[in-house]
GROMACS .gro file of C-alpha atoms in nm:
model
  430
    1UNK     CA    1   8.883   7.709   6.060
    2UNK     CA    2   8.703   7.489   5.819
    3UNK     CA    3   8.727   7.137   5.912
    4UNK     CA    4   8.959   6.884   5.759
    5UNK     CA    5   8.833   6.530   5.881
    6UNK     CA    6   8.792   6.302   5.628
    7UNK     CA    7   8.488   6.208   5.478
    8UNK     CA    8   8.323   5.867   5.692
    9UNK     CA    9   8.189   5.576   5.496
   10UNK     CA   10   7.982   5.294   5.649
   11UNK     CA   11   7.947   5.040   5.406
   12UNK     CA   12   7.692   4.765   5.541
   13UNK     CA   13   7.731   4.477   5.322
   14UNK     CA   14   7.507   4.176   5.256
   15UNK     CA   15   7.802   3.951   5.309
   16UNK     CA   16   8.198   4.000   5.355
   17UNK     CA   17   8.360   4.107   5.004
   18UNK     CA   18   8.526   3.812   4.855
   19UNK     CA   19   8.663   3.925   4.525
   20UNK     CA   20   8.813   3.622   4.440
   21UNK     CA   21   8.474   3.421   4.470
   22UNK     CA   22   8.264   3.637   4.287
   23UNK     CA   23   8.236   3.955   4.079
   24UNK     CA   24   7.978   4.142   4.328
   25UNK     CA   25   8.270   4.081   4.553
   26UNK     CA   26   8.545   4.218   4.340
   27UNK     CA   27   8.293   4.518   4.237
   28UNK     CA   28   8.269   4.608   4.586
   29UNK     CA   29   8.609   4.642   4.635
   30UNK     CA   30   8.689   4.841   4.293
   31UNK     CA   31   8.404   5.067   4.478
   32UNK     CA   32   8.611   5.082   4.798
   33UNK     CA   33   8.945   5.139   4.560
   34UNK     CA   34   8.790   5.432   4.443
   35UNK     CA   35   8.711   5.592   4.809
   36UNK     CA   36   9.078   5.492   4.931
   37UNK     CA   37   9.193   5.719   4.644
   38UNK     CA   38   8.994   6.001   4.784
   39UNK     CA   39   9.149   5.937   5.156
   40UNK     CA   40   8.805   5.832   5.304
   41UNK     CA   41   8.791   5.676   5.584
   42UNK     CA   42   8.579   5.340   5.529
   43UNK     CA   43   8.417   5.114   5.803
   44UNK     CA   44   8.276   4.822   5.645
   45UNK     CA   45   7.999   4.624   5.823
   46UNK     CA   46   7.787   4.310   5.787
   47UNK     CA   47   7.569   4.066   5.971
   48UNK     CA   48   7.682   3.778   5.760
   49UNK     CA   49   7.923   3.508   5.893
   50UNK     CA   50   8.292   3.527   5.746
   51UNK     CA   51   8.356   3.340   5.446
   52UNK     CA   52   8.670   3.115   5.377
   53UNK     CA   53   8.789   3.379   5.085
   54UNK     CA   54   8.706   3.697   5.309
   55UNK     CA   55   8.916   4.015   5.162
   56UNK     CA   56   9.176   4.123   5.439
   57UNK     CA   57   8.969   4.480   5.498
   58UNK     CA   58   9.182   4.591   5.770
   59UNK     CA   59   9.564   4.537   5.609
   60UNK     CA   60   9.396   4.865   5.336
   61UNK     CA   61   9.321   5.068   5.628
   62UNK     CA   62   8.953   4.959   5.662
   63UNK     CA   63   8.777   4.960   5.982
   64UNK     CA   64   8.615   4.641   6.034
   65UNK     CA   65   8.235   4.557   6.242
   66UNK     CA   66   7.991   4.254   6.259
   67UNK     CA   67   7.637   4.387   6.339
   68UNK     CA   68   7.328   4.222   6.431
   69UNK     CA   69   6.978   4.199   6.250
   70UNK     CA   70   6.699   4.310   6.470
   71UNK     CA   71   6.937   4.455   6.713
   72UNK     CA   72   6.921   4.826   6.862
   73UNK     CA   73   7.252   4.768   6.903
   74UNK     CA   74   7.318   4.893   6.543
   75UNK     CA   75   7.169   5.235   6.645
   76UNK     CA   76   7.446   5.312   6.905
   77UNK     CA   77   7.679   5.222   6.686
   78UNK     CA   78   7.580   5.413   6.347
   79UNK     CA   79   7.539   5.722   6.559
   80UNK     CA   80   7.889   5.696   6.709
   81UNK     CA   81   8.035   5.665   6.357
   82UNK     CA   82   7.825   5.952   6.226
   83UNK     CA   83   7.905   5.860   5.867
   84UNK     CA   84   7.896   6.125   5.563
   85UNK     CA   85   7.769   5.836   5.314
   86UNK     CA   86   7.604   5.487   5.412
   87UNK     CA   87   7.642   5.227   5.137
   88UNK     CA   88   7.373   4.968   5.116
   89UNK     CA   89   7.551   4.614   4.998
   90UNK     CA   90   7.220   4.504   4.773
   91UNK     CA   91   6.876   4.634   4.862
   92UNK     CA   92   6.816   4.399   5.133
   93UNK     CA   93   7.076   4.573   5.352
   94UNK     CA   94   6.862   4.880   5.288
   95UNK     CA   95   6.587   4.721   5.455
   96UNK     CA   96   6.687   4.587   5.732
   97UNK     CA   97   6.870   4.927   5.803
   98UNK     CA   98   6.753   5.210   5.611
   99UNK     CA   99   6.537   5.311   5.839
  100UNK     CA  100   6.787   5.300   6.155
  101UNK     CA  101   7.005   5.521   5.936
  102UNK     CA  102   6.800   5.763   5.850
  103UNK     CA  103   6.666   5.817   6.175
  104UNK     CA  104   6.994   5.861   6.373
  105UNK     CA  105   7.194   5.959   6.081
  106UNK     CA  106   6.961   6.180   5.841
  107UNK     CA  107   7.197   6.382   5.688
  108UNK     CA  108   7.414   6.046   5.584
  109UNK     CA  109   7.375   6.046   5.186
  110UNK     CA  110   7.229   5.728   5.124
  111UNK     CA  111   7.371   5.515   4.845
  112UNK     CA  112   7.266   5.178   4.751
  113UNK     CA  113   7.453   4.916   4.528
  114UNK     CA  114   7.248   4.695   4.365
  115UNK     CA  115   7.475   4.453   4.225
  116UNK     CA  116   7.254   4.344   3.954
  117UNK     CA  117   6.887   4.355   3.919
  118UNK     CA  118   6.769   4.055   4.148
  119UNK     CA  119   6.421   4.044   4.035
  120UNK     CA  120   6.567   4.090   3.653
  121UNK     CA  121   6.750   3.785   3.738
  122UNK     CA  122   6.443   3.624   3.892
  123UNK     CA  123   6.206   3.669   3.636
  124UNK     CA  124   6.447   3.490   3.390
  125UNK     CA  125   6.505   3.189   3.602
  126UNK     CA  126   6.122   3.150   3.641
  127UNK     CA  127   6.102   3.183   3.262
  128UNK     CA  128   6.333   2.923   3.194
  129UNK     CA  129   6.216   2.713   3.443
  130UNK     CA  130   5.901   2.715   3.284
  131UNK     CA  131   6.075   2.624   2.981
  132UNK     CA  132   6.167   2.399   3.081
  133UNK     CA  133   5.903   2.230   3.205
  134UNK     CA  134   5.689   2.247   2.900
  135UNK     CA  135   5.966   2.208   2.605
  136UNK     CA  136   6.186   1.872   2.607
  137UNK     CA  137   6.466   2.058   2.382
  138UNK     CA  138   6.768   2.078   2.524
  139UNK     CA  139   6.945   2.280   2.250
  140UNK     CA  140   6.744   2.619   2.099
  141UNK     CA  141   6.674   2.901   2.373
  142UNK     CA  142   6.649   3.100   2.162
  143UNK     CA  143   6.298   3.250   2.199
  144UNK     CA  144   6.417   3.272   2.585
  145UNK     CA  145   6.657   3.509   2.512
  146UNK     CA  146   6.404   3.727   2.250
  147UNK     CA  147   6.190   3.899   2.512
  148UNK     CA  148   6.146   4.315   2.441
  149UNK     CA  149   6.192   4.500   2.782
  150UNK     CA  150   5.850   4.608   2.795
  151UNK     CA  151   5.762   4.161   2.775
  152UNK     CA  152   6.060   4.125   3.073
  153UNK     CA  153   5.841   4.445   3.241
  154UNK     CA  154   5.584   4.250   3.230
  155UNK     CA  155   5.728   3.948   3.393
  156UNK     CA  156   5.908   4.138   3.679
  157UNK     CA  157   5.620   4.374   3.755
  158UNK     CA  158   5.385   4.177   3.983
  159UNK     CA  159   5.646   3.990   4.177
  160UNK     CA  160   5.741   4.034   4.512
  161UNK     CA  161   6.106   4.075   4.425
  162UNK     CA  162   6.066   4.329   4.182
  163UNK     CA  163   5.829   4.546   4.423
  164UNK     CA  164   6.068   4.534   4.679
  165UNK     CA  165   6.385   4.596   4.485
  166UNK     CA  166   6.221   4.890   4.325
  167UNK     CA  167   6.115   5.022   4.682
  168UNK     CA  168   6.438   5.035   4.804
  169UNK     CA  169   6.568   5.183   4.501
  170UNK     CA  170   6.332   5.462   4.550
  171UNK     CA  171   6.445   5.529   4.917
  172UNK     CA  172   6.760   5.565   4.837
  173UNK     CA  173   6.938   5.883   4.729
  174UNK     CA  174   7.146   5.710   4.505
  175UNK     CA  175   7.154   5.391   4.317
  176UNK     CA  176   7.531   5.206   4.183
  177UNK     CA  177   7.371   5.038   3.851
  178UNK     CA  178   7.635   4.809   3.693
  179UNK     CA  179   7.451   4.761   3.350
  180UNK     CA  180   7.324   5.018   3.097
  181UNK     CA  181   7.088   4.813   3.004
  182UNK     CA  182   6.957   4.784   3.338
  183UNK     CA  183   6.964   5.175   3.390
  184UNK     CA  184   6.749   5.163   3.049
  185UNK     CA  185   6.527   4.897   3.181
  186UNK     CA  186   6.444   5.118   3.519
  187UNK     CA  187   6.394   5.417   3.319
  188UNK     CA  188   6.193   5.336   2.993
  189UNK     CA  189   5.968   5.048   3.201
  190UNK     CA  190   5.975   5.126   3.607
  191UNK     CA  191   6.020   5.460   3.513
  192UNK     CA  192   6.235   5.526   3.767
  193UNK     CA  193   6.402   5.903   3.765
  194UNK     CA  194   6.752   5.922   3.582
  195UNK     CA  195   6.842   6.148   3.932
  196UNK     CA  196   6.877   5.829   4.090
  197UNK     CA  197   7.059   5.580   3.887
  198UNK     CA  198   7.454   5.587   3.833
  199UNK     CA  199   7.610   5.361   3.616
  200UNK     CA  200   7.938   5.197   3.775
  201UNK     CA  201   8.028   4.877   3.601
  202UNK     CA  202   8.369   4.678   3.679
  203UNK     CA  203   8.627   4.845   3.675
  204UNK     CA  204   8.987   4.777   3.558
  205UNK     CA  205   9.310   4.936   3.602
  206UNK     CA  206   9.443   4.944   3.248
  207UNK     CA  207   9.474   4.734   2.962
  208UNK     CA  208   9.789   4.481   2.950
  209UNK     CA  209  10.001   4.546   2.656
  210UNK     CA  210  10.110   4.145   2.594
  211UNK     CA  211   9.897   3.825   2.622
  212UNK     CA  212   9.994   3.440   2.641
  213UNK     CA  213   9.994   3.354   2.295
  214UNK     CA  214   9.754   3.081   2.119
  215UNK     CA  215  10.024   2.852   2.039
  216UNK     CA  216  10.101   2.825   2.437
  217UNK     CA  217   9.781   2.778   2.531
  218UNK     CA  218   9.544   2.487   2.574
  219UNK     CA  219   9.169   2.414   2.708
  220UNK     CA  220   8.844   2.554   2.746
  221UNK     CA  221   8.774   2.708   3.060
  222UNK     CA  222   8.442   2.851   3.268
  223UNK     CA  223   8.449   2.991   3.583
  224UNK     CA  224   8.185   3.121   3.878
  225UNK     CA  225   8.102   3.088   4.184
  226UNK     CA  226   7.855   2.821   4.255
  227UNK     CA  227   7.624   2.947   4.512
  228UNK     CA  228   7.534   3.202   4.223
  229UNK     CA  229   7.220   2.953   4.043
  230UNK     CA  230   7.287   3.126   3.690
  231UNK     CA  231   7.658   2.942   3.702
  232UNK     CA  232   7.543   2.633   3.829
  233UNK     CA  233   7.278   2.624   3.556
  234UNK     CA  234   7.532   2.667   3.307
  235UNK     CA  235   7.740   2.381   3.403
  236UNK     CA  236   7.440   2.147   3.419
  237UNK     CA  237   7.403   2.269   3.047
  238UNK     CA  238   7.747   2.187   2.903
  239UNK     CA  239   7.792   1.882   3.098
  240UNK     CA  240   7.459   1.761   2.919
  241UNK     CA  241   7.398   1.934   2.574
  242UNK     CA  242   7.717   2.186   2.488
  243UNK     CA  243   8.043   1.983   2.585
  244UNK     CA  244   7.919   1.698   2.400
  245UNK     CA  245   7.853   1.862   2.104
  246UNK     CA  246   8.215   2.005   2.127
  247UNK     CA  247   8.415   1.635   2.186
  248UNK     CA  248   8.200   1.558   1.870
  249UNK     CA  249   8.435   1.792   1.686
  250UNK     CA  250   8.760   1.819   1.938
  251UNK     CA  251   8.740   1.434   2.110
  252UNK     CA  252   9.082   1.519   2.282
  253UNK     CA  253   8.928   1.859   2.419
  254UNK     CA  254   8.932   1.922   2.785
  255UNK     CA  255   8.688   2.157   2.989
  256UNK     CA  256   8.854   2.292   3.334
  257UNK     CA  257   8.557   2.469   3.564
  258UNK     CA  258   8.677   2.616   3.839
  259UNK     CA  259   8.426   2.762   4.116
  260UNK     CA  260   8.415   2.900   4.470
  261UNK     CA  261   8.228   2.635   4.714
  262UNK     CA  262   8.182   2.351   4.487
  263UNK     CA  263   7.921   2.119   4.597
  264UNK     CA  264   7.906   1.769   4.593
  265UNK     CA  265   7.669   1.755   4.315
  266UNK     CA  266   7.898   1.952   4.133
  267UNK     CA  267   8.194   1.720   4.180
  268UNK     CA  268   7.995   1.448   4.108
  269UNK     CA  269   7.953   1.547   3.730
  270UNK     CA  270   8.397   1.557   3.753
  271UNK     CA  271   8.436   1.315   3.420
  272UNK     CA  272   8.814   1.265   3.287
  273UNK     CA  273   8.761   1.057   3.035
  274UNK     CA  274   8.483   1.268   2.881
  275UNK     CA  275   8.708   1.605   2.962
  276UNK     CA  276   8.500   1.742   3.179
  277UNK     CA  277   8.725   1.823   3.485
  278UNK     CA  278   8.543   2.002   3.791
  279UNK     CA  279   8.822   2.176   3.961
  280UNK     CA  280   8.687   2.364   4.307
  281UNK     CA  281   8.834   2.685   4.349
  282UNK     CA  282   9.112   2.867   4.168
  283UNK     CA  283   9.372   3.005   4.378
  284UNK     CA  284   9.432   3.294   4.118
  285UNK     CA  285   9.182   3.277   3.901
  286UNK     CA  286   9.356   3.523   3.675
  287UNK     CA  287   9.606   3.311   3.643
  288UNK     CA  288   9.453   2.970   3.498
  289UNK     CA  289   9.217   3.213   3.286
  290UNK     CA  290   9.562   3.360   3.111
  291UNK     CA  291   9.625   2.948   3.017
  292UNK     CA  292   9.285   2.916   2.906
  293UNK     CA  293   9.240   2.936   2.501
  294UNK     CA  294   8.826   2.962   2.513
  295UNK     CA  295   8.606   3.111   2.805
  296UNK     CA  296   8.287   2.901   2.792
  297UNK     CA  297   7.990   3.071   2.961
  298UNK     CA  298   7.681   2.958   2.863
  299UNK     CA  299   7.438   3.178   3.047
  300UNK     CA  300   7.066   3.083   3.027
  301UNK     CA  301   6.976   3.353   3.273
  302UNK     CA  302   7.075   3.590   3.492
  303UNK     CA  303   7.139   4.012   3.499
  304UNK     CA  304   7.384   4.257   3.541
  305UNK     CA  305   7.722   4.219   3.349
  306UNK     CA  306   7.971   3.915   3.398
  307UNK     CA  307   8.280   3.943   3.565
  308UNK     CA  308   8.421   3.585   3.395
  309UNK     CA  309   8.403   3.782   3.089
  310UNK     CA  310   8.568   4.107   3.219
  311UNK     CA  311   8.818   3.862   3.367
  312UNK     CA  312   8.869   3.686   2.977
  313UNK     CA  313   8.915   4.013   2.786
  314UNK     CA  314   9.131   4.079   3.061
  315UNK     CA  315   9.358   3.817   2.958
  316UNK     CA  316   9.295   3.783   2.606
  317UNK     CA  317   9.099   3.518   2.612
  318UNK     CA  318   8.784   3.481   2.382
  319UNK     CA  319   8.463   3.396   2.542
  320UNK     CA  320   8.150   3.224   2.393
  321UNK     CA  321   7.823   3.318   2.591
  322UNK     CA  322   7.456   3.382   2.537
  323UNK     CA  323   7.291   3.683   2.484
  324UNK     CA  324   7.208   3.738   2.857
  325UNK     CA  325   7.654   3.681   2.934
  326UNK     CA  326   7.693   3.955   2.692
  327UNK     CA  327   7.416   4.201   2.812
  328UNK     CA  328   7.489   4.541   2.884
  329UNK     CA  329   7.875   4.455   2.830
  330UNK     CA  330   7.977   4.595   2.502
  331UNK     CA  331   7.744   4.847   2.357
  332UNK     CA  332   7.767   4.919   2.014
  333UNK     CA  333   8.143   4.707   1.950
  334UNK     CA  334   8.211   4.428   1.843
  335UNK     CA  335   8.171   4.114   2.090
  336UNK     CA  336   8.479   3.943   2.205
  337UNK     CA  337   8.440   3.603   2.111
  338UNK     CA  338   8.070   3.494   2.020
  339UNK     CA  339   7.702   3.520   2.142
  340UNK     CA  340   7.496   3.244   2.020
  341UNK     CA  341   7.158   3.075   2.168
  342UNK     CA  342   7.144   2.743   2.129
  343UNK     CA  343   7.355   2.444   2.222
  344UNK     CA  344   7.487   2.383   1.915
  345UNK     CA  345   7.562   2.720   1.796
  346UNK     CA  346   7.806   2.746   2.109
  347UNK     CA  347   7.936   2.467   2.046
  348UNK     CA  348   8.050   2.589   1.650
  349UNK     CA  349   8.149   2.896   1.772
  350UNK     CA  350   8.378   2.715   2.032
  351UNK     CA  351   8.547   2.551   1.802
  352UNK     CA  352   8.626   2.769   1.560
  353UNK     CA  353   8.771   2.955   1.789
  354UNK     CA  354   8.966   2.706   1.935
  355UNK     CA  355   9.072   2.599   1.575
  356UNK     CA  356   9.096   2.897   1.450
  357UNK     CA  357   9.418   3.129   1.508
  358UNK     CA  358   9.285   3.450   1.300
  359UNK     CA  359   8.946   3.444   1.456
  360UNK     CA  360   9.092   3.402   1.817
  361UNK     CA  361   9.292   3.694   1.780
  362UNK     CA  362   9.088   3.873   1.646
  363UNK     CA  363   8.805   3.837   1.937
  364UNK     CA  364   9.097   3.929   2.124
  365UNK     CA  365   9.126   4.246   1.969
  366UNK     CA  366   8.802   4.328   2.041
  367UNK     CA  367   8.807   4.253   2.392
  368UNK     CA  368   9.105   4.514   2.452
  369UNK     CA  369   8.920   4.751   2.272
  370UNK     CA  370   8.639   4.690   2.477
  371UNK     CA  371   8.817   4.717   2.794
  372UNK     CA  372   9.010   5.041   2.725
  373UNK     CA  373   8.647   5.216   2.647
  374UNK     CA  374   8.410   5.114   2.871
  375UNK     CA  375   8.562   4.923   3.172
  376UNK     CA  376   8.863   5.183   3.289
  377UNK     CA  377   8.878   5.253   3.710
  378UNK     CA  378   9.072   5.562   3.563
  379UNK     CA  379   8.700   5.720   3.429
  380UNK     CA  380   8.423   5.513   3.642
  381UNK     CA  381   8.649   5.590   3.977
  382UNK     CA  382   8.611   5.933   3.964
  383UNK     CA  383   8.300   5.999   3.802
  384UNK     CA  384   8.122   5.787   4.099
  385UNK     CA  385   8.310   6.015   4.354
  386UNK     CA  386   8.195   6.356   4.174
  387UNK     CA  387   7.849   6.171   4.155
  388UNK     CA  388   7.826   6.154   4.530
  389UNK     CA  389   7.979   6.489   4.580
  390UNK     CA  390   7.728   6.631   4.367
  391UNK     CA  391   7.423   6.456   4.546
  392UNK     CA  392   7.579   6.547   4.875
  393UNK     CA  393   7.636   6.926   4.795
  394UNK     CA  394   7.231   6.946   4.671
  395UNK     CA  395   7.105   6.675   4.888
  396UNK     CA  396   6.782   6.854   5.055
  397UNK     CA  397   6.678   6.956   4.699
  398UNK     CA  398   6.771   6.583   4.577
  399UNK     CA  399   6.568   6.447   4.817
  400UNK     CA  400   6.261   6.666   4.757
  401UNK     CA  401   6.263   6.588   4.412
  402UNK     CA  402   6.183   6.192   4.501
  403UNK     CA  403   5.860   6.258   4.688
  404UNK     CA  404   5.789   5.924   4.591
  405UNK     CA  405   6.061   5.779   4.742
  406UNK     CA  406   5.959   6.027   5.041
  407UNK     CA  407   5.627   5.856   5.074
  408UNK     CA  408   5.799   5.515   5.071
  409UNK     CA  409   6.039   5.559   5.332
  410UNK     CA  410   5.762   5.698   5.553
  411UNK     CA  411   5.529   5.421   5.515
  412UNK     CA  412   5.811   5.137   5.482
  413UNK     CA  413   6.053   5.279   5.740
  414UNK     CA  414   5.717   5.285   6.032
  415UNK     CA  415   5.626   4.935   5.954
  416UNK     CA  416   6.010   4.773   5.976
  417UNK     CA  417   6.066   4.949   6.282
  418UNK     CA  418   5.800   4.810   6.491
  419UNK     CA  419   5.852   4.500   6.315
  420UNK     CA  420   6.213   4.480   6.413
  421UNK     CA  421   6.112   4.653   6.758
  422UNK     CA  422   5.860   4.326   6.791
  423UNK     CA  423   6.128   4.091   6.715
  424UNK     CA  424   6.423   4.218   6.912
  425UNK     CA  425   6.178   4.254   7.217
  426UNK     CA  426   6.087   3.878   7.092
  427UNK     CA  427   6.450   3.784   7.125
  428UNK     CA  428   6.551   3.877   7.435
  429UNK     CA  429   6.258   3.691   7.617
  430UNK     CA  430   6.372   3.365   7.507
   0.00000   0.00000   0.00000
């Protein structure tokens, strides 16, 4: 008789999912969504301390185990479980463990979810530091945001980051890409095989048919987490350069940010009487967005795709971002708000949609359309689960096909051993 266990999932995650803190944290759990639906069984794991916004894991069935760094202790463990498909939680998970996996589990299809492009996201913080540094302007970024890929290629290429990102994308069987333009990026500059990439953006589950209208709402709104440095960046710009420039034109405007761990530098920009209220952490974040009239997001870098603005369109509210908020997020339709690069351009844009009924709904419009064709868990769910199913079916030819990845995981996987061999050893003689 064939057997009928379910297919076993380790997912070893760089932290514990919190989906309302962040969108890597909600991605991750549209990802698990779409292996519940399949009946796998899922054990996720993590060496990270629990966070105060932790997703309850175990009321949806989910196994739940803290591993250690360093520790052969994982080994025992992984080979217990004898998962079907390991799921790296951002390439530095694969490197602490790839090589534990593949050596007590080799037949595990190895999948790793990048998140977003770390050393994309890198690169651009170096170049606007250096911007910085050299140009007093606080307004036009313009020429930041005007970089072909094959300029950002040459700004990732050398840099530690990238070299190890790229690595572990290469030892993997299977990369979760979240951005098209991303998958582009890999293919056209790093060329990196199309065999190994997958797009899986955020997902949604359907479109809702009614929004809170304009009349009844009131505000501008931005959101993020603020361990994430592109959000913190952004507040630092519209507390010095944007918001101004909008209470020029609105003086009885008010700007709610709400964010997951709000420092105290952050709470020391809170400013009533210049409407600039820094709120901490939004219970439902959903749910203050829906009151919102304008989504402010004023990326000046960063990668991937934004789950603020998912969570906008989502609730029919416009957004106004940068050309780095709306990368890899809408394709060849129209934008759902604005996209603008300087300071004051935001700032126009923000108020004309705040002033302006037609052109709010009408950025509306766009964001449901944008939602219903690129962003459904109905399409992205399943076509990630025949992905893996495919690569699992084929998976000796797969593998053979990466010889470069081959080579890496020979050479890589030696050198982490001993050094995590040295350390453990290290560890228990203190």
């Amino acid at each position: 008789m064939p057997s009928t266990a379910p297919t076993r999932v380790l997912i070893i995650g760089y932290v514990w999912p919190e989906p309302r803190s962040s969108a890597a944290g909600g991605h991750m759990m549209q990802i698990i969504e779409s292996f519940l639906q399949q009946g796998w069984h899922i054990t996720f794991s993590s060496p990270a301390g629990v966070g105060e916004h932790k997703a309850d894991l175990a009321a949806l069935g989910i196994d739940e185990v803290s591993i250690a760094l360093n520790n052969s202790s994982f080994d025992t463990f992984i080979r217990e479980l004898a998962p079907d498909i390991v799921l790296f939680d951002r390439f530095m998970m694969e490197e602490q463990f790839g090589w534990r996996v593949e050596k007590h589990c080799p037949q595990a299809l190895r999948v790793l979810e990048t998140s977003d492009l770390q050393s994309l996201r890198d690169a651009r913080h170096q170049q606007l530091k250096a911007r910085l540094k050299h140009d007093s302007d606080p307004d036009d970024f313009s020429a930041l945001f005007a970089p072909a890929p094959h300029a950002i290629f040459e700004h990732m290429a050398d840099t530690d980051l990238a070299q190890r990102e790229l690595a572990a994308i290469y030892r993997s069987d299977l990369n979760l890409m979240i951005s098209d333009y991303e998958i582009d990026l890999l293919v056209e500059q790093f060329h990196v095989p199309n065999a190994l990439l997958h797009l899986c953006p955020l997902m949604v589950d359907g479109v809702p048919e009614t929004f809170v209208p304009y009349a009844q709402r009131q505000h501008f709104l931005s959101i993020g987490n603020f361990r994430h440095a592109p959000n913190w960046d952004a507040v630092l710009w519209m507390k010095t350069t944007v918001w101004p420039l909008i209470r020029q034109q609105l003086p009885d405007a008010q700007l709610h940010i709400y964010g997951a761990y709000t420092p105290p530098k952050a709470t020391a920009l809170h400013n009533p009487a210049q409407g600039f209220h820094v709120l901490n952490w939004a219970e439902d974040a959903l749910a203050v967005m829906r009151q919102a009239r304008v989504c402010l997001a004023p990326l000046r870098f960063g990668a991937g795709i934004k789950g603020k603005i998912a969570d906008a369109m989502l609730c029919g509210t416009p957004n106004v971002t940068t050309p780095v908020g709306a990368e890899g997020m809408h394709g060849d339709l129209p934008w759902a708000g604005a996209i603008a690069t300087s300071a004051s351009a935001l700032a126009a844009a923000a108020v004309e949609l705040y002033r302006n009924e037609a052109a709010w709904l009408q950025a509306q419009t766009h964001g449901r359309a944008l939602l219903a064709e690129r962003y459904q868990q109905r399409v992205h769910g399943p076509a990630l689960v025949q992905r893996i199913e495919a690569c699992r079916a084929d998976l000796e030819r797969h593998r053979r096909q990466n010889f470069t990845g081959a080579m890496l995981r020979h050479h890589h996987h030696k050198s982490t051993q001993y050094m995590a061999q040295w350390i453990e050893a290290k560890n228990r003689s203190l």
